[in-house]
Amino acid sequence: ASSPLGQLFDHGFDCICTLSHISCCTGFAAIALGYDAKFFFLLQCSLQFAFFMAQWEEYYTHVLPHAAGKWLGVTEVNYGISLLTLSNAFIDREAF
C-alpha cells in the first residue's frame, strides 16, 4: 500500500525509463537496419498504449501485474535493456 504521490513518482519514472530505453534501442535499429520514423512512432505508440492500459487495470483492480512468471519482472527487463545499451558502446561501428 503506497500513497498516490508515491505511485505517481514510481509509475512516472517507469514511463520515462521505458521511453528512453525504447528510444535508444529504436535508434540503434534505425541506424543498423535502416528503419524510418514511422517504425519509431508505431513502436512508441504501442508501448505507451500498453503502459497506459496496465495503469488503468491497476486503477480498477488495485493489482499491478509486473512479472512474466517467477523470474522475469520489470527490474530484470530494465537491467537487460541497460546492459544492451551499454554493450552497444563497445560494438565496432564498421561491422554495420
JSON list of N, CA and C in Angstrom, two decimals, residues 17-84:
[
{"chain": "A", "resi": 17, "resn": "CYS", "atom": "N", "xyz": [11.57, 5.93, -18.10]},
{"chain": "A", "resi": 17, "resn": "CYS", "atom": "CA", "xyz": [12.60, 4.93, -18.39]},
{"chain": "A", "resi": 17, "resn": "CYS", "atom": "C", "xyz": [12.23, 4.11, -19.61]},
{"chain": "A", "resi": 18, "resn": "THR", "atom": "N", "xyz": [10.96, 3.73, -19.71]},
{"chain": "A", "resi": 18, "resn": "THR", "atom": "CA", "xyz": [10.51, 2.98, -20.88]},
{"chain": "A", "resi": 18, "resn": "THR", "atom": "C", "xyz": [10.72, 3.79, -22.15]},
{"chain": "A", "resi": 19, "resn": "LEU", "atom": "N", "xyz": [10.35, 5.05, -22.10]},
{"chain": "A", "resi": 19, "resn": "LEU", "atom": "CA", "xyz": [10.51, 5.92, -23.26]},
{"chain": "A", "resi": 19, "resn": "LEU", "atom": "C", "xyz": [11.98, 6.05, -23.66]},
{"chain": "A", "resi": 20, "resn": "SER", "atom": "N", "xyz": [12.87, 6.26, -22.69]},
{"chain": "A", "resi": 20, "resn": "SER", "atom": "CA", "xyz": [14.28, 6.44, -23.02]},
{"chain": "A", "resi": 20, "resn": "SER", "atom": "C", "xyz": [14.93, 5.14, -23.50]},
{"chain": "A", "resi": 21, "resn": "HIS", "atom": "N", "xyz": [14.60, 4.01, -22.87]},
{"chain": "A", "resi": 21, "resn": "HIS", "atom": "CA", "xyz": [15.18, 2.73, -23.30]},
{"chain": "A", "resi": 21, "resn": "HIS", "atom": "C", "xyz": [14.74, 2.38, -24.71]},
{"chain": "A", "resi": 22, "resn": "ILE", "atom": "N", "xyz": [13.46, 2.52, -24.98]},
{"chain": "A", "resi": 22, "resn": "ILE", "atom": "CA", "xyz": [12.96, 2.17, -26.31]},
{"chain": "A", "resi": 22, "resn": "ILE", "atom": "C", "xyz": [13.47, 3.15, -27.35]},
{"chain": "A", "resi": 23, "resn": "SER", "atom": "N", "xyz": [13.64, 4.41, -26.97]},
{"chain": "A", "resi": 23, "resn": "SER", "atom": "CA", "xyz": [14.20, 5.38, -27.91]},
{"chain": "A", "resi": 23, "resn": "SER", "atom": "C", "xyz": [15.62, 4.99, -28.29]},
{"chain": "A", "resi": 24, "resn": "CYS", "atom": "N", "xyz": [16.42, 4.57, -27.31]},
{"chain": "A", "resi": 24, "resn": "CYS", "atom": "CA", "xyz": [17.80, 4.14, -27.60]},
{"chain": "A", "resi": 24, "resn": "CYS", "atom": "C", "xyz": [17.82, 2.90, -28.49]},
{"chain": "A", "resi": 25, "resn": "CYS", "atom": "N", "xyz": [17.03, 1.89, -28.13]},
{"chain": "A", "resi": 25, "resn": "CYS", "atom": "CA", "xyz": [17.01, 0.66, -28.91]},
{"chain": "A", "resi": 25, "resn": "CYS", "atom": "C", "xyz": [16.49, 0.90, -30.32]},
{"chain": "A", "resi": 26, "resn": "THR", "atom": "N", "xyz": [15.47, 1.73, -30.44]},
{"chain": "A", "resi": 26, "resn": "THR", "atom": "CA", "xyz": [14.93, 2.02, -31.77]},
{"chain": "A", "resi": 26, "resn": "THR", "atom": "C", "xyz": [15.93, 2.83, -32.58]},
{"chain": "A", "resi": 27, "resn": "GLY", "atom": "N", "xyz": [16.65, 3.72, -31.93]},
{"chain": "A", "resi": 27, "resn": "GLY", "atom": "CA", "xyz": [17.69, 4.47, -32.64]},
{"chain": "A", "resi": 27, "resn": "GLY", "atom": "C", "xyz": [18.77, 3.56, -33.18]},
{"chain": "A", "resi": 28, "resn": "PHE", "atom": "N", "xyz": [19.18, 2.57, -32.37]},
{"chain": "A", "resi": 28, "resn": "PHE", "atom": "CA", "xyz": [20.18, 1.62, -32.84]},
{"chain": "A", "resi": 28, "resn": "PHE", "atom": "C", "xyz": [19.64, 0.81, -34.01]},
{"chain": "A", "resi": 29, "resn": "ALA", "atom": "N", "xyz": [18.37, 0.39, -33.92]},
{"chain": "A", "resi": 29, "resn": "ALA", "atom": "CA", "xyz": [17.77, -0.38, -35.00]},
{"chain": "A", "resi": 29, "resn": "ALA", "atom": "C", "xyz": [17.62, 0.46, -36.26]},
{"chain": "A", "resi": 30, "resn": "ALA", "atom": "N", "xyz": [17.28, 1.73, -36.09]},
{"chain": "A", "resi": 30, "resn": "ALA", "atom": "CA", "xyz": [17.11, 2.60, -37.25]},
{"chain": "A", "resi": 30, "resn": "ALA", "atom": "C", "xyz": [18.43, 2.80, -37.98]},
{"chain": "A", "resi": 31, "resn": "ILE", "atom": "N", "xyz": [19.51, 2.93, -37.24]},
{"chain": "A", "resi": 31, "resn": "ILE", "atom": "CA", "xyz": [20.82, 3.11, -37.85]},
{"chain": "A", "resi": 31, "resn": "ILE", "atom": "C", "xyz": [21.27, 1.81, -38.53]},
{"chain": "A", "resi": 32, "resn": "ALA", "atom": "N", "xyz": [21.12, 0.70, -37.80]},
{"chain": "A", "resi": 32, "resn": "ALA", "atom": "CA", "xyz": [21.64, -0.57, -38.31]},
{"chain": "A", "resi": 32, "resn": "ALA", "atom": "C", "xyz": [20.78, -1.15, -39.43]},
{"chain": "A", "resi": 33, "resn": "LEU", "atom": "N", "xyz": [19.46, -1.03, -39.31]},
{"chain": "A", "resi": 33, "resn": "LEU", "atom": "CA", "xyz": [18.58, -1.69, -40.26]},
{"chain": "A", "resi": 33, "resn": "LEU", "atom": "C", "xyz": [17.91, -0.75, -41.25]},
{"chain": "A", "resi": 34, "resn": "GLY", "atom": "N", "xyz": [18.09, 0.54, -41.05]},
{"chain": "A", "resi": 34, "resn": "GLY", "atom": "CA", "xyz": [17.54, 1.49, -41.99]},
{"chain": "A", "resi": 34, "resn": "GLY", "atom": "C", "xyz": [16.06, 1.77, -41.84]},
{"chain": "A", "resi": 35, "resn": "TYR", "atom": "N", "xyz": [15.52, 1.58, -40.64]},
{"chain": "A", "resi": 35, "resn": "TYR", "atom": "CA", "xyz": [14.11, 1.91, -40.43]},
{"chain": "A", "resi": 35, "resn": "TYR", "atom": "C", "xyz": [13.90, 3.40, -40.44]},
{"chain": "A", "resi": 36, "resn": "ASP", "atom": "N", "xyz": [12.70, 3.83, -40.78]},
{"chain": "A", "resi": 36, "resn": "ASP", "atom": "CA", "xyz": [12.40, 5.26, -40.80]},
{"chain": "A", "resi": 36, "resn": "ASP", "atom": "C", "xyz": [11.61, 5.66, -39.56]},
{"chain": "A", "resi": 37, "resn": "ALA", "atom": "N", "xyz": [11.14, 6.90, -39.53]},
{"chain": "A", "resi": 37, "resn": "ALA", "atom": "CA", "xyz": [10.47, 7.45, -38.36]},
{"chain": "A", "resi": 37, "resn": "ALA", "atom": "C", "xyz": [9.11, 6.80, -38.11]},
{"chain": "A", "resi": 38, "resn": "LYS", "atom": "N", "xyz": [8.48, 6.24, -39.12]},
{"chain": "A", "resi": 38, "resn": "LYS", "atom": "CA", "xyz": [7.17, 5.59, -38.92]},
{"chain": "A", "resi": 38, "resn": "LYS", "atom": "C", "xyz": [7.30, 4.40, -37.98]},
{"chain": "A", "resi": 39, "resn": "PHE", "atom": "N", "xyz": [8.37, 3.63, -38.14]},
{"chain": "A", "resi": 39, "resn": "PHE", "atom": "CA", "xyz": [8.61, 2.48, -37.27]},
{"chain": "A", "resi": 39, "resn": "PHE", "atom": "C", "xyz": [8.76, 2.94, -35.83]},
{"chain": "A", "resi": 40, "resn": "PHE", "atom": "N", "xyz": [9.55, 3.99, -35.61]},
{"chain": "A", "resi": 40, "resn": "PHE", "atom": "CA", "xyz": [9.76, 4.53, -34.27]},
{"chain": "A", "resi": 40, "resn": "PHE", "atom": "C", "xyz": [8.43, 5.00, -33.68]},
{"chain": "A", "resi": 41, "resn": "PHE", "atom": "N", "xyz": [7.63, 5.71, -34.46]},
{"chain": "A", "resi": 41, "resn": "PHE", "atom": "CA", "xyz": [6.35, 6.23, -33.98]},
{"chain": "A", "resi": 41, "resn": "PHE", "atom": "C", "xyz": [5.40, 5.10, -33.61]},
{"chain": "A", "resi": 42, "resn": "LEU", "atom": "N", "xyz": [5.30, 4.07, -34.44]},
{"chain": "A", "resi": 42, "resn": "LEU", "atom": "CA", "xyz": [4.41, 2.94, -34.15]},
{"chain": "A", "resi": 42, "resn": "LEU", "atom": "C", "xyz": [4.86, 2.18, -32.90]},
{"chain": "A", "resi": 43, "resn": "LEU", "atom": "N", "xyz": [6.16, 1.99, -32.75]},
{"chain": "A", "resi": 43, "resn": "LEU", "atom": "CA", "xyz": [6.68, 1.31, -31.58]},
{"chain": "A", "resi": 43, "resn": "LEU", "atom": "C", "xyz": [6.38, 2.10, -30.32]},
{"chain": "A", "resi": 44, "resn": "GLN", "atom": "N", "xyz": [6.63, 3.41, -30.37]},
{"chain": "A", "resi": 44, "resn": "GLN", "atom": "CA", "xyz": [6.36, 4.24, -29.19]},
{"chain": "A", "resi": 44, "resn": "GLN", "atom": "C", "xyz": [4.87, 4.23, -28.84]},
{"chain": "A", "resi": 45, "resn": "CYS", "atom": "N", "xyz": [4.02, 4.35, -29.85]},
{"chain": "A", "resi": 45, "resn": "CYS", "atom": "CA", "xyz": [2.57, 4.36, -29.59]},
{"chain": "A", "resi": 45, "resn": "CYS", "atom": "C", "xyz": [2.11, 3.05, -28.98]},
{"chain": "A", "resi": 46, "resn": "SER", "atom": "N", "xyz": [2.59, 1.94, -29.49]},
{"chain": "A", "resi": 46, "resn": "SER", "atom": "CA", "xyz": [2.16, 0.65, -28.95]},
{"chain": "A", "resi": 46, "resn": "SER", "atom": "C", "xyz": [2.64, 0.46, -27.52]},
{"chain": "A", "resi": 47, "resn": "LEU", "atom": "N", "xyz": [3.87, 0.88, -27.23]},
{"chain": "A", "resi": 47, "resn": "LEU", "atom": "CA", "xyz": [4.38, 0.72, -25.86]},
{"chain": "A", "resi": 47, "resn": "LEU", "atom": "C", "xyz": [3.70, 1.66, -24.88]},
{"chain": "A", "resi": 48, "resn": "GLN", "atom": "N", "xyz": [3.46, 2.89, -25.29]},
{"chain": "A", "resi": 48, "resn": "GLN", "atom": "CA", "xyz": [2.77, 3.82, -24.39]},
{"chain": "A", "resi": 48, "resn": "GLN", "atom": "C", "xyz": [1.33, 3.39, -24.16]},
{"chain": "A", "resi": 49, "resn": "PHE", "atom": "N", "xyz": [0.69, 2.82, -25.18]},
{"chain": "A", "resi": 49, "resn": "PHE", "atom": "CA", "xyz": [-0.68, 2.31, -25.01]},
{"chain": "A", "resi": 49, "resn": "PHE", "atom": "C", "xyz": [-0.70, 1.15, -24.02]},
{"chain": "A", "resi": 50, "resn": "ALA", "atom": "N", "xyz": [0.25, 0.24, -24.15]},
{"chain": "A", "resi": 50, "resn": "ALA", "atom": "CA", "xyz": [0.34, -0.89, -23.22]},
{"chain": "A", "resi": 50, "resn": "ALA", "atom": "C", "xyz": [0.61, -0.41, -21.80]},
{"chain": "A", "resi": 51, "resn": "PHE", "atom": "N", "xyz": [1.47, 0.58, -21.64]},
{"chain": "A", "resi": 51, "resn": "PHE", "atom": "CA", "xyz": [1.77, 1.13, -20.33]},
{"chain": "A", "resi": 51, "resn": "PHE", "atom": "C", "xyz": [0.52, 1.78, -19.74]},
{"chain": "A", "resi": 52, "resn": "PHE", "atom": "N", "xyz": [-0.22, 2.53, -20.55]},
{"chain": "A", "resi": 52, "resn": "PHE", "atom": "CA", "xyz": [-1.45, 3.18, -20.10]},
{"chain": "A", "resi": 52, "resn": "PHE", "atom": "C", "xyz": [-2.49, 2.14, -19.66]},
{"chain": "A", "resi": 53, "resn": "MET", "atom": "N", "xyz": [-2.64, 1.08, -20.46]},
{"chain": "A", "resi": 53, "resn": "MET", "atom": "CA", "xyz": [-3.63, 0.06, -20.13]},
{"chain": "A", "resi": 53, "resn": "MET", "atom": "C", "xyz": [-3.26, -0.67, -18.84]},
{"chain": "A", "resi": 54, "resn": "ALA", "atom": "N", "xyz": [-1.98, -0.89, -18.59]},
{"chain": "A", "resi": 54, "resn": "ALA", "atom": "CA", "xyz": [-1.55, -1.53, -17.35]},
{"chain": "A", "resi": 54, "resn": "ALA", "atom": "C", "xyz": [-1.89, -0.65, -16.15]},
{"chain": "A", "resi": 55, "resn": "GLN", "atom": "N", "xyz": [-1.67, 0.66, -16.28]},
{"chain": "A", "resi": 55, "resn": "GLN", "atom": "CA", "xyz": [-2.01, 1.56, -15.18]},
{"chain": "A", "resi": 55, "resn": "GLN", "atom": "C", "xyz": [-3.51, 1.64, -14.98]},
{"chain": "A", "resi": 56, "resn": "TRP", "atom": "N", "xyz": [-4.26, 1.57, -16.05]},
{"chain": "A", "resi": 56, "resn": "TRP", "atom": "CA", "xyz": [-5.72, 1.60, -15.97]},
{"chain": "A", "resi": 56, "resn": "TRP", "atom": "C", "xyz": [-6.23, 0.33, -15.25]},
{"chain": "A", "resi": 57, "resn": "GLU", "atom": "N", "xyz": [-5.64, -0.80, -15.61]},
{"chain": "A", "resi": 57, "resn": "GLU", "atom": "CA", "xyz": [-6.01, -2.05, -14.94]},
{"chain": "A", "resi": 57, "resn": "GLU", "atom": "C", "xyz": [-5.73, -1.96, -13.44]},
{"chain": "A", "resi": 58, "resn": "GLU", "atom": "N", "xyz": [-4.58, -1.41, -13.09]},
{"chain": "A", "resi": 58, "resn": "GLU", "atom": "CA", "xyz": [-4.22, -1.29, -11.68]},
{"chain": "A", "resi": 58, "resn": "GLU", "atom": "C", "xyz": [-5.17, -0.34, -10.95]},
{"chain": "A", "resi": 59, "resn": "TYR", "atom": "N", "xyz": [-5.64, 0.68, -11.62]},
{"chain": "A", "resi": 59, "resn": "TYR", "atom": "CA", "xyz": [-6.55, 1.64, -11.00]},
{"chain": "A", "resi": 59, "resn": "TYR", "atom": "C", "xyz": [-7.86, 0.98, -10.61]},
{"chain": "A", "resi": 60, "resn": "TYR", "atom": "N", "xyz": [-8.37, 0.08, -11.46]},
{"chain": "A", "resi": 60, "resn": "TYR", "atom": "CA", "xyz": [-9.67, -0.55, -11.20]},
{"chain": "A", "resi": 60, "resn": "TYR", "atom": "C", "xyz": [-9.57, -1.84, -10.39]},
{"chain": "A", "resi": 61, "resn": "THR", "atom": "N", "xyz": [-8.50, -2.60, -10.54]},
{"chain": "A", "resi": 61, "resn": "THR", "atom": "CA", "xyz": [-8.39, -3.88, -9.83]},
{"chain": "A", "resi": 61, "resn": "THR", "atom": "C", "xyz": [-7.52, -3.79, -8.58]},
{"chain": "A", "resi": 62, "resn": "HIS", "atom": "N", "xyz": [-6.77, -2.71, -8.45]},
{"chain": "A", "resi": 62, "resn": "HIS", "atom": "CA", "xyz": [-5.84, -2.50, -7.33]},
{"chain": "A", "resi": 62, "resn": "HIS", "atom": "C", "xyz": [-4.72, -3.54, -7.30]},
{"chain": "A", "resi": 63, "resn": "VAL", "atom": "N", "xyz": [-4.44, -4.13, -8.46]},
{"chain": "A", "resi": 63, "resn": "VAL", "atom": "CA", "xyz": [-3.34, -5.08, -8.61]},
{"chain": "A", "resi": 63, "resn": "VAL", "atom": "C", "xyz": [-2.61, -4.73, -9.89]},
{"chain": "A", "resi": 64, "resn": "LEU", "atom": "N", "xyz": [-1.29, -4.59, -9.80]},
{"chain": "A", "resi": 64, "resn": "LEU", "atom": "CA", "xyz": [-0.48, -4.30, -10.99]},
{"chain": "A", "resi": 64, "resn": "LEU", "atom": "C", "xyz": [0.41, -5.50, -11.28]},
{"chain": "A", "resi": 65, "resn": "PRO", "atom": "N", "xyz": [0.02, -6.35, -12.22]},
{"chain": "A", "resi": 65, "resn": "PRO", "atom": "CA", "xyz": [0.89, -7.49, -12.55]},
{"chain": "A", "resi": 65, "resn": "PRO", "atom": "C", "xyz": [2.16, -6.97, -13.22]},
{"chain": "A", "resi": 66, "resn": "HIS", "atom": "N", "xyz": [3.29, -7.33, -12.67]},
{"chain": "A", "resi": 66, "resn": "HIS", "atom": "CA", "xyz": [4.55, -6.77, -13.17]},
{"chain": "A", "resi": 66, "resn": "HIS", "atom": "C", "xyz": [5.60, -7.82, -13.44]},
{"chain": "A", "resi": 67, "resn": "ALA", "atom": "N", "xyz": [5.19, -9.06, -13.62]},
{"chain": "A", "resi": 67, "resn": "ALA", "atom": "CA", "xyz": [6.16, -10.11, -13.89]},
{"chain": "A", "resi": 67, "resn": "ALA", "atom": "C", "xyz": [5.57, -11.13, -14.85]},
{"chain": "A", "resi": 68, "resn": "ALA", "atom": "N", "xyz": [6.44, -11.72, -15.64]},
{"chain": "A", "resi": 68, "resn": "ALA", "atom": "CA", "xyz": [6.05, -12.82, -16.52]},
{"chain": "A", "resi": 68, "resn": "ALA", "atom": "C", "xyz": [6.66, -14.07, -15.93]},
{"chain": "A", "resi": 69, "resn": "GLY", "atom": "N", "xyz": [5.90, -14.79, -15.14]},
{"chain": "A", "resi": 69, "resn": "GLY", "atom": "CA", "xyz": [6.44, -15.95, -14.45]},
{"chain": "A", "resi": 69, "resn": "GLY", "atom": "C", "xyz": [7.07, -15.55, -13.13]},
{"chain": "A", "resi": 70, "resn": "LYS", "atom": "N", "xyz": [7.96, -16.40, -12.64]},
{"chain": "A", "resi": 70, "resn": "LYS", "atom": "CA", "xyz": [8.59, -16.12, -11.34]},
{"chain": "A", "resi": 70, "resn": "LYS", "atom": "C", "xyz": [9.88, -15.33, -11.47]},
{"chain": "A", "resi": 71, "resn": "TRP", "atom": "N", "xyz": [10.53, -15.37, -12.62]},
{"chain": "A", "resi": 71, "resn": "TRP", "atom": "CA", "xyz": [11.90, -14.87, -12.70]},
{"chain": "A", "resi": 71, "resn": "TRP", "atom": "C", "xyz": [12.08, -13.63, -13.56]},
{"chain": "A", "resi": 72, "resn": "LEU", "atom": "N", "xyz": [11.10, -13.29, -14.38]},
{"chain": "A", "resi": 72, "resn": "LEU", "atom": "CA", "xyz": [11.28, -12.17, -15.31]},
{"chain": "A", "resi": 72, "resn": "LEU", "atom": "C", "xyz": [10.28, -11.07, -14.96]},
{"chain": "A", "resi": 73, "resn": "GLY", "atom": "N", "xyz": [10.79, -10.02, -14.35]},
{"chain": "A", "resi": 73, "resn": "GLY", "atom": "CA", "xyz": [9.95, -8.90, -13.96]},
{"chain": "A", "resi": 73, "resn": "GLY", "atom": "C", "xyz": [10.44, -7.60, -14.56]},
{"chain": "A", "resi": 74, "resn": "VAL", "atom": "N", "xyz": [9.88, -6.52, -14.09]},
{"chain": "A", "resi": 74, "resn": "VAL", "atom": "CA", "xyz": [10.20, -5.19, -14.61]},
{"chain": "A", "resi": 74, "resn": "VAL", "atom": "C", "xyz": [11.67, -4.85, -14.36]},
{"chain": "A", "resi": 75, "resn": "THR", "atom": "N", "xyz": [12.16, -5.15, -13.18]},
{"chain": "A", "resi": 75, "resn": "THR", "atom": "CA", "xyz": [13.55, -4.82, -12.85]},
{"chain": "A", "resi": 75, "resn": "THR", "atom": "C", "xyz": [14.52, -5.56, -13.74]},
{"chain": "A", "resi": 76, "resn": "GLU", "atom": "N", "xyz": [14.28, -6.83, -13.98]},
{"chain": "A", "resi": 76, "resn": "GLU", "atom": "CA", "xyz": [15.17, -7.62, -14.83]},
{"chain": "A", "resi": 76, "resn": "GLU", "atom": "C", "xyz": [15.17, -7.11, -16.27]},
{"chain": "A", "resi": 77, "resn": "VAL", "atom": "N", "xyz": [14.01, -6.71, -16.76]},
{"chain": "A", "resi": 77, "resn": "VAL", "atom": "CA", "xyz": [13.95, -6.17, -18.12]},
{"chain": "A", "resi": 77, "resn": "VAL", "atom": "C", "xyz": [14.69, -4.85, -18.20]},
{"chain": "A", "resi": 78, "resn": "ASN", "atom": "N", "xyz": [14.54, -3.97, -17.20]},
{"chain": "A", "resi": 78, "resn": "ASN", "atom": "CA", "xyz": [15.27, -2.71, -17.20]},
{"chain": "A", "resi": 78, "resn": "ASN", "atom": "C", "xyz": [16.77, -2.93, -17.16]},
{"chain": "A", "resi": 79, "resn": "TYR", "atom": "N", "xyz": [17.24, -3.89, -16.34]},
{"chain": "A", "resi": 79, "resn": "TYR", "atom": "CA", "xyz": [18.67, -4.19, -16.31]},
{"chain": "A", "resi": 79, "resn": "TYR", "atom": "C", "xyz": [19.15, -4.76, -17.64]},
{"chain": "A", "resi": 80, "resn": "GLY", "atom": "N", "xyz": [18.35, -5.61, -18.25]},
{"chain": "A", "resi": 80, "resn": "GLY", "atom": "CA", "xyz": [18.73, -6.19, -19.54]},
{"chain": "A", "resi": 80, "resn": "GLY", "atom": "C", "xyz": [18.85, -5.15, -20.63]},
{"chain": "A", "resi": 81, "resn": "ILE", "atom": "N", "xyz": [17.88, -4.25, -20.69]},
{"chain": "A", "resi": 81, "resn": "ILE", "atom": "CA", "xyz": [17.93, -3.19, -21.71]},
{"chain": "A", "resi": 81, "resn": "ILE", "atom": "C", "xyz": [19.09, -2.25, -21.44]},
{"chain": "A", "resi": 82, "resn": "SER", "atom": "N", "xyz": [19.38, -1.98, -20.17]},
{"chain": "A", "resi": 82, "resn": "SER", "atom": "CA", "xyz": [20.53, -1.13, -19.84]},
{"chain": "A", "resi": 82, "resn": "SER", "atom": "C", "xyz": [21.84, -1.77, -20.28]},
{"chain": "A", "resi": 83, "resn": "LEU", "atom": "N", "xyz": [21.97, -3.08, -20.04]},
{"chain": "A", "resi": 83, "resn": "LEU", "atom": "CA", "xyz": [23.17, -3.78, -20.49]},
{"chain": "A", "resi": 83, "resn": "LEU", "atom": "C", "xyz": [23.29, -3.81, -22.00]},
{"chain": "A", "resi": 84, "resn": "LEU", "atom": "N", "xyz": [22.16, -3.97, -22.68]},
{"chain": "A", "resi": 84, "resn": "LEU", "atom": "CA", "xyz": [22.17, -3.92, -24.14]},
{"chain": "A", "resi": 84, "resn": "LEU", "atom": "C", "xyz": [22.62, -2.56, -24.64]}
]
